[in-house]
Amino acid sequence: MSELKELPNGWLELPLSEVIQTKKGKKPQDLGEKSESRLIPYINIKAFEKKIVTEYAPEQGAVKCNDDDILLVWDGARSGLSGRGISGYVGSTLARVRSDIVNVHYLSYYFESIYRILNTQTKGVGIPHINPAILNNLPFYLPPKDEQPKIVEKLDELFSELDAGVKELKIAQIKLTKYRHSLLKSAIEGSLTQKWRVDNNKSKQETGNDLLERILMKRCEQWQQKKLEEFKTKNKIPPKGWKDKYPKPVIPDTKGLPKLPEGWAWASLDMIIGNIEAGKSFKCLEHPPELDEYGVVKVSAVSWGEYDELESKTCTRPELENDKILIKEGDFLFSRANTTELVGACVIVKRVTKKIMLSDKILRFQFIEDKLKFWILQFMRGELGRTQIEYAATGNQASMKNVSQGKLLKFAVPLPPLNEVEEIQDNLITAFENVIKSSS
């Protein structure tokens, strides 16, 4: 708490013990539901925080508080939390605070200002408690009695303005979020680049179908090359008809999906992804690794729009360190498991300084055409992608949903021509930058 170098005229500096009287609460006898004999509310922590009274007691000599008192959480993790009193018996983890010389509203603001001090300088090994020595010796700057309500009035006015500002900020953030979603929707449906298509319709271009055909040819070639390498490693001659065993990609189910702009095509995720990699889950130390250590990524590393390598755990078993699944700059990461709202969160990794391995819940997509990364990122974050993610996610609990690779590869993806993908990327990046500037 900062000290005043010079007090205003008429003000006094006193230890808090000379300003207030505290009385610790105590659990009254015969607590229970409200009845003819039990009429006095018992103000426990639930009643204090949520204004929900569930227990009552008969009239007795327990510590009472009223609406003009201040209640202070004395025991527990929230020690130091304060609030205005509620008529009833003071709970056993609370204390009643009164003063004969200070306006109760002014005193209430004072206790709000010292919460962090009381909460971080507690006593007790197991359950923390308010430290009376700290509380009693805190300095209290006492204004003249007629100034106290004026100070309260000004504080009320300032906090009211602050609350209004916070409310406006939240409204603005909601509007920006909606704007971002509408941008993604217009990009994925093609309306964002409608004028661009008109302006470029005379020049010869690769269509979405052309792009898809080229990707599928490359996909088949990559599979064949991989099989040839396997035969070579095993000293085997490729058998007759081995190419016929090529696993053809899933055909997307486009029933009920919107009509695409001219020159676009529908593809399944299986058609455009060459490989999906994952790591393993095993016991680790619950802190990020140092520079010379290996770590395992957490799902929270991709939950909030950017890759956060500090959301990771430290691997303690050298035999599980695997350079092949280390996360690298430019990787496309997808969270296959999380809450309903966060499952399917994905990022493109921008910066890597630590050795973080994939986990079983964070997948790495390897695209046949690398320039589609940004497009698929926006698709996954947009309405069409989120709808498919949430439909594919399974699990009995909302706290942990899972999207299997089988269902993931069936996702229907709109595929524009590659030069239009690049145009969309430029437009979205510019628009997102403007959104960030507007919100800062």
PDB file of N, CA and C in Angstrom, residues 345-406:
ATOM      1  N   ALA A 345      -9.643 -26.601 -32.477  1.00  0.00           N
ATOM      2  CA  ALA A 345      -8.845 -25.368 -32.566  1.00  0.00           C
ATOM      3  C   ALA A 345      -7.566 -25.670 -33.328  1.00  0.00           C
ATOM      4  N   CYS A 346      -7.155 -24.745 -34.174  1.00  0.00           N
ATOM      5  CA  CYS A 346      -5.958 -24.990 -34.963  1.00  0.00           C
ATOM      6  C   CYS A 346      -5.147 -23.712 -35.149  1.00  0.00           C
ATOM      7  N   VAL A 347      -3.865 -23.887 -35.389  1.00  0.00           N
ATOM      8  CA  VAL A 347      -2.948 -22.755 -35.585  1.00  0.00           C
ATOM      9  C   VAL A 347      -1.903 -23.124 -36.623  1.00  0.00           C
ATOM     10  N   ILE A 348      -1.283 -22.092 -37.178  1.00  0.00           N
ATOM     11  CA  ILE A 348      -0.057 -22.266 -37.953  1.00  0.00           C
ATOM     12  C   ILE A 348       1.067 -21.713 -37.088  1.00  0.00           C
ATOM     13  N   VAL A 349       2.047 -22.532 -36.775  1.00  0.00           N
ATOM     14  CA  VAL A 349       3.112 -22.160 -35.837  1.00  0.00           C
ATOM     15  C   VAL A 349       3.992 -21.081 -36.456  1.00  0.00           C
ATOM     16  N   LYS A 350       4.166 -19.972 -35.716  1.00  0.00           N
ATOM     17  CA  LYS A 350       4.975 -18.860 -36.230  1.00  0.00           C
ATOM     18  C   LYS A 350       6.400 -18.840 -35.662  1.00  0.00           C
ATOM     19  N   ARG A 351       6.548 -19.251 -34.404  1.00  0.00           N
ATOM     20  CA  ARG A 351       7.859 -19.117 -33.760  1.00  0.00           C
ATOM     21  C   ARG A 351       8.096 -20.294 -32.835  1.00  0.00           C
ATOM     22  N   VAL A 352       9.293 -20.846 -32.892  1.00  0.00           N
ATOM     23  CA  VAL A 352       9.655 -21.986 -32.048  1.00  0.00           C
ATOM     24  C   VAL A 352      11.019 -21.732 -31.414  1.00  0.00           C
ATOM     25  N   THR A 353      11.093 -21.845 -30.099  1.00  0.00           N
ATOM     26  CA  THR A 353      12.373 -21.717 -29.395  1.00  0.00           C
ATOM     27  C   THR A 353      12.651 -22.931 -28.503  1.00  0.00           C
ATOM     28  N   LYS A 354      11.645 -23.792 -28.319  1.00  0.00           N
ATOM     29  CA  LYS A 354      11.796 -24.950 -27.437  1.00  0.00           C
ATOM     30  C   LYS A 354      11.569 -26.250 -28.194  1.00  0.00           C
ATOM     31  N   LYS A 355      12.086 -27.323 -27.652  1.00  0.00           N
ATOM     32  CA  LYS A 355      11.897 -28.650 -28.242  1.00  0.00           C
ATOM     33  C   LYS A 355      10.596 -29.250 -27.704  1.00  0.00           C
ATOM     34  N   ILE A 356       9.513 -28.979 -28.413  1.00  0.00           N
ATOM     35  CA  ILE A 356       8.199 -29.451 -27.985  1.00  0.00           C
ATOM     36  C   ILE A 356       7.710 -30.519 -28.965  1.00  0.00           C
ATOM     37  N   MET A 357       7.349 -31.687 -28.441  1.00  0.00           N
ATOM     38  CA  MET A 357       6.862 -32.783 -29.277  1.00  0.00           C
ATOM     39  C   MET A 357       5.337 -32.763 -29.367  1.00  0.00           C
ATOM     40  N   LEU A 358       4.831 -33.326 -30.447  1.00  0.00           N
ATOM     41  CA  LEU A 358       3.388 -33.518 -30.580  1.00  0.00           C
ATOM     42  C   LEU A 358       2.891 -34.446 -29.472  1.00  0.00           C
ATOM     43  N   SER A 359       1.631 -34.302 -29.109  1.00  0.00           N
ATOM     44  CA  SER A 359       0.999 -35.235 -28.167  1.00  0.00           C
ATOM     45  C   SER A 359      -0.025 -36.064 -28.937  1.00  0.00           C
ATOM     46  N   ASP A 360      -0.691 -36.951 -28.242  1.00  0.00           N
ATOM     47  CA  ASP A 360      -1.731 -37.748 -28.911  1.00  0.00           C
ATOM     48  C   ASP A 360      -2.972 -36.920 -29.219  1.00  0.00           C
ATOM     49  N   LYS A 361      -3.079 -35.732 -28.608  1.00  0.00           N
ATOM     50  CA  LYS A 361      -4.259 -34.886 -28.805  1.00  0.00           C
ATOM     51  C   LYS A 361      -4.014 -33.744 -29.794  1.00  0.00           C
ATOM     52  N   ILE A 362      -2.767 -33.466 -30.104  1.00  0.00           N
ATOM     53  CA  ILE A 362      -2.437 -32.409 -31.070  1.00  0.00           C
ATOM     54  C   ILE A 362      -1.872 -33.054 -32.328  1.00  0.00           C
ATOM     55  N   LEU A 363      -2.591 -32.883 -33.443  1.00  0.00           N
ATOM     56  CA  LEU A 363      -2.206 -33.484 -34.717  1.00  0.00           C
ATOM     57  C   LEU A 363      -1.487 -32.462 -35.591  1.00  0.00           C
ATOM     58  N   ARG A 364      -0.578 -32.978 -36.433  1.00  0.00           N
ATOM     59  CA  ARG A 364       0.084 -32.122 -37.419  1.00  0.00           C
ATOM     60  C   ARG A 364      -0.362 -32.550 -38.812  1.00  0.00           C
ATOM     61  N   PHE A 365      -0.937 -31.599 -39.580  1.00  0.00           N
ATOM     62  CA  PHE A 365      -1.358 -31.878 -40.952  1.00  0.00           C
ATOM     63  C   PHE A 365      -0.198 -31.582 -41.904  1.00  0.00           C
ATOM     64  N   GLN A 366       0.036 -32.498 -42.823  1.00  0.00           N
ATOM     65  CA  GLN A 366       1.002 -32.252 -43.896  1.00  0.00           C
ATOM     66  C   GLN A 366       0.224 -32.138 -45.198  1.00  0.00           C
ATOM     67  N   PHE A 367       0.221 -30.949 -45.781  1.00  0.00           N
ATOM     68  CA  PHE A 367      -0.571 -30.681 -46.973  1.00  0.00           C
ATOM     69  C   PHE A 367       0.207 -31.041 -48.243  1.00  0.00           C
ATOM     70  N   ILE A 368      -0.513 -31.558 -49.216  1.00  0.00           N
ATOM     71  CA  ILE A 368       0.103 -31.862 -50.512  1.00  0.00           C
ATOM     72  C   ILE A 368       0.439 -30.552 -51.222  1.00  0.00           C
ATOM     73  N   GLU A 369      -0.448 -29.565 -51.128  1.00  0.00           N
ATOM     74  CA  GLU A 369      -0.178 -28.219 -51.638  1.00  0.00           C
ATOM     75  C   GLU A 369      -0.063 -27.290 -50.435  1.00  0.00           C
ATOM     76  N   ASP A 370       1.180 -26.896 -50.118  1.00  0.00           N
ATOM     77  CA  ASP A 370       1.452 -26.152 -48.890  1.00  0.00           C
ATOM     78  C   ASP A 370       0.737 -24.799 -48.845  1.00  0.00           C
ATOM     79  N   LYS A 371       0.422 -24.236 -50.017  1.00  0.00           N
ATOM     80  CA  LYS A 371      -0.208 -22.917 -50.053  1.00  0.00           C
ATOM     81  C   LYS A 371      -1.652 -22.950 -49.558  1.00  0.00           C
ATOM     82  N   LEU A 372      -2.189 -24.134 -49.298  1.00  0.00           N
ATOM     83  CA  LEU A 372      -3.557 -24.251 -48.793  1.00  0.00           C
ATOM     84  C   LEU A 372      -3.642 -24.154 -47.271  1.00  0.00           C
ATOM     85  N   LYS A 373      -2.508 -24.067 -46.593  1.00  0.00           N
ATOM     86  CA  LYS A 373      -2.508 -24.034 -45.125  1.00  0.00           C
ATOM     87  C   LYS A 373      -3.404 -22.934 -44.571  1.00  0.00           C
ATOM     88  N   PHE A 374      -3.163 -21.716 -45.030  1.00  0.00           N
ATOM     89  CA  PHE A 374      -3.917 -20.573 -44.503  1.00  0.00           C
ATOM     90  C   PHE A 374      -5.397 -20.723 -44.809  1.00  0.00           C
ATOM     91  N   TRP A 375      -5.708 -21.213 -46.013  1.00  0.00           N
ATOM     92  CA  TRP A 375      -7.103 -21.405 -46.410  1.00  0.00           C
ATOM     93  C   TRP A 375      -7.815 -22.407 -45.493  1.00  0.00           C
ATOM     94  N   ILE A 376      -7.157 -23.522 -45.210  1.00  0.00           N
ATOM     95  CA  ILE A 376      -7.763 -24.538 -44.344  1.00  0.00           C
ATOM     96  C   ILE A 376      -7.879 -24.024 -42.911  1.00  0.00           C
ATOM     97  N   LEU A 377      -6.924 -23.211 -42.487  1.00  0.00           N
ATOM     98  CA  LEU A 377      -7.004 -22.599 -41.150  1.00  0.00           C
ATOM     99  C   LEU A 377      -8.277 -21.764 -41.024  1.00  0.00           C
ATOM    100  N   GLN A 378      -8.556 -20.934 -42.024  1.00  0.00           N
ATOM    101  CA  GLN A 378      -9.754 -20.090 -41.977  1.00  0.00           C
ATOM    102  C   GLN A 378     -11.013 -20.926 -42.139  1.00  0.00           C
ATOM    103  N   PHE A 379     -10.936 -21.964 -42.973  1.00  0.00           N
ATOM    104  CA  PHE A 379     -12.081 -22.874 -43.120  1.00  0.00           C
ATOM    105  C   PHE A 379     -12.434 -23.514 -41.783  1.00  0.00           C
ATOM    106  N   MET A 380     -11.437 -24.008 -41.061  1.00  0.00           N
ATOM    107  CA  MET A 380     -11.676 -24.668 -39.771  1.00  0.00           C
ATOM    108  C   MET A 380     -12.255 -23.704 -38.744  1.00  0.00           C
ATOM    109  N   ARG A 381     -11.855 -22.445 -38.835  1.00  0.00           N
ATOM    110  CA  ARG A 381     -12.322 -21.457 -37.860  1.00  0.00           C
ATOM    111  C   ARG A 381     -13.676 -20.859 -38.248  1.00  0.00           C
ATOM    112  N   GLY A 382     -14.064 -21.019 -39.493  1.00  0.00           N
ATOM    113  CA  GLY A 382     -15.310 -20.460 -39.970  1.00  0.00           C
ATOM    114  C   GLY A 382     -16.503 -21.341 -39.649  1.00  0.00           C
ATOM    115  N   GLU A 383     -17.682 -20.846 -40.022  1.00  0.00           N
ATOM    116  CA  GLU A 383     -18.939 -21.535 -39.684  1.00  0.00           C
ATOM    117  C   GLU A 383     -19.011 -22.937 -40.282  1.00  0.00           C
ATOM    118  N   LEU A 384     -18.612 -23.084 -41.544  1.00  0.00           N
ATOM    119  CA  LEU A 384     -18.700 -24.382 -42.206  1.00  0.00           C
ATOM    120  C   LEU A 384     -17.786 -25.414 -41.550  1.00  0.00           C
ATOM    121  N   GLY A 385     -16.566 -24.989 -41.201  1.00  0.00           N
ATOM    122  CA  GLY A 385     -15.634 -25.898 -40.534  1.00  0.00           C
ATOM    123  C   GLY A 385     -16.076 -26.245 -39.129  1.00  0.00           C
ATOM    124  N   ARG A 386     -16.482 -25.206 -38.353  1.00  0.00           N
ATOM    125  CA  ARG A 386     -16.900 -25.449 -36.976  1.00  0.00           C
ATOM    126  C   ARG A 386     -18.128 -26.367 -36.914  1.00  0.00           C
ATOM    127  N   THR A 387     -19.045 -26.199 -37.856  1.00  0.00           N
ATOM    128  CA  THR A 387     -20.240 -27.048 -37.886  1.00  0.00           C
ATOM    129  C   THR A 387     -19.849 -28.516 -38.052  1.00  0.00           C
ATOM    130  N   GLN A 388     -18.907 -28.778 -38.951  1.00  0.00           N
ATOM    131  CA  GLN A 388     -18.482 -30.155 -39.185  1.00  0.00           C
ATOM    132  C   GLN A 388     -17.684 -30.702 -38.004  1.00  0.00           C
ATOM    133  N   ILE A 389     -16.870 -29.847 -37.384  1.00  0.00           N
ATOM    134  CA  ILE A 389     -16.090 -30.277 -36.214  1.00  0.00           C
ATOM    135  C   ILE A 389     -17.024 -30.683 -35.080  1.00  0.00           C
ATOM    136  N   GLU A 390     -17.994 -29.838 -34.779  1.00  0.00           N
ATOM    137  CA  GLU A 390     -18.889 -30.112 -33.654  1.00  0.00           C
ATOM    138  C   GLU A 390     -19.795 -31.317 -33.933  1.00  0.00           C
ATOM    139  N   TYR A 391     -20.146 -31.518 -35.201  1.00  0.00           N
ATOM    140  CA  TYR A 391     -20.952 -32.683 -35.560  1.00  0.00           C
ATOM    141  C   TYR A 391     -20.128 -33.969 -35.417  1.00  0.00           C
ATOM    142  N   ALA A 392     -18.837 -33.887 -35.766  1.00  0.00           N
ATOM    143  CA  ALA A 392     -17.974 -35.077 -35.720  1.00  0.00           C
ATOM    144  C   ALA A 392     -17.483 -35.400 -34.317  1.00  0.00           C
ATOM    145  N   ALA A 393     -17.493 -34.391 -33.413  1.00  0.00           N
ATOM    146  CA  ALA A 393     -16.944 -34.584 -32.069  1.00  0.00           C
ATOM    147  C   ALA A 393     -17.824 -35.529 -31.256  1.00  0.00           C
ATOM    148  N   THR A 394     -17.215 -36.497 -30.620  1.00  0.00           N
ATOM    149  CA  THR A 394     -17.932 -37.461 -29.787  1.00  0.00           C
ATOM    150  C   THR A 394     -17.411 -37.390 -28.358  1.00  0.00           C
ATOM    151  N   GLY A 395     -18.173 -37.979 -27.444  1.00  0.00           N
ATOM    152  CA  GLY A 395     -17.797 -37.974 -26.030  1.00  0.00           C
ATOM    153  C   GLY A 395     -18.997 -37.661 -25.179  1.00  0.00           C
ATOM    154  N   ASN A 396     -19.091 -38.308 -24.049  1.00  0.00           N
ATOM    155  CA  ASN A 396     -20.244 -38.137 -23.171  1.00  0.00           C
ATOM    156  C   ASN A 396     -20.208 -36.839 -22.385  1.00  0.00           C
ATOM    157  N   GLN A 397     -19.013 -36.309 -22.180  1.00  0.00           N
ATOM    158  CA  GLN A 397     -18.873 -35.109 -21.365  1.00  0.00           C
ATOM    159  C   GLN A 397     -18.494 -33.921 -22.238  1.00  0.00           C
ATOM    160  N   ALA A 398     -19.136 -32.771 -21.960  1.00  0.00           N
ATOM    161  CA  ALA A 398     -18.828 -31.556 -22.719  1.00  0.00           C
ATOM    162  C   ALA A 398     -17.404 -31.080 -22.446  1.00  0.00           C
ATOM    163  N   SER A 399     -16.821 -31.527 -21.307  1.00  0.00           N
ATOM    164  CA  SER A 399     -15.475 -31.083 -20.952  1.00  0.00           C
ATOM    165  C   SER A 399     -14.390 -31.751 -21.785  1.00  0.00           C
ATOM    166  N   MET A 400     -14.706 -32.841 -22.489  1.00  0.00           N
ATOM    167  CA  MET A 400     -13.692 -33.493 -23.330  1.00  0.00           C
ATOM    168  C   MET A 400     -14.367 -34.190 -24.503  1.00  0.00           C
ATOM    169  N   LYS A 401     -14.351 -33.521 -25.645  1.00  0.00           N
ATOM    170  CA  LYS A 401     -14.860 -34.081 -26.887  1.00  0.00           C
ATOM    171  C   LYS A 401     -13.679 -34.512 -27.754  1.00  0.00           C
ATOM    172  N   ASN A 402     -13.930 -35.442 -28.664  1.00  0.00           N
ATOM    173  CA  ASN A 402     -12.857 -35.984 -29.492  1.00  0.00           C
ATOM    174  C   ASN A 402     -13.318 -36.100 -30.944  1.00  0.00           C
ATOM    175  N   VAL A 403     -12.439 -35.726 -31.876  1.00  0.00           N
ATOM    176  CA  VAL A 403     -12.699 -35.896 -33.306  1.00  0.00           C
ATOM    177  C   VAL A 403     -11.722 -36.948 -33.827  1.00  0.00           C
ATOM    178  N   SER A 404     -12.241 -38.058 -34.313  1.00  0.00           N
ATOM    179  CA  SER A 404     -11.369 -39.122 -34.830  1.00  0.00           C
ATOM    180  C   SER A 404     -10.822 -38.729 -36.194  1.00  0.00           C
ATOM    181  N   GLN A 405      -9.664 -39.325 -36.549  1.00  0.00           N
ATOM    182  CA  GLN A 405      -9.067 -39.025 -37.849  1.00  0.00           C
ATOM    183  C   GLN A 405      -9.977 -39.470 -38.985  1.00  0.00           C
ATOM    184  N   GLY A 406     -10.691 -40.575 -38.779  1.00  0.00           N
ATOM    185  CA  GLY A 406     -11.594 -41.072 -39.809  1.00  0.00           C
ATOM    186  C   GLY A 406     -12.659 -40.049 -40.158  1.00  0.00           C
TER     187      GLY A 406
END
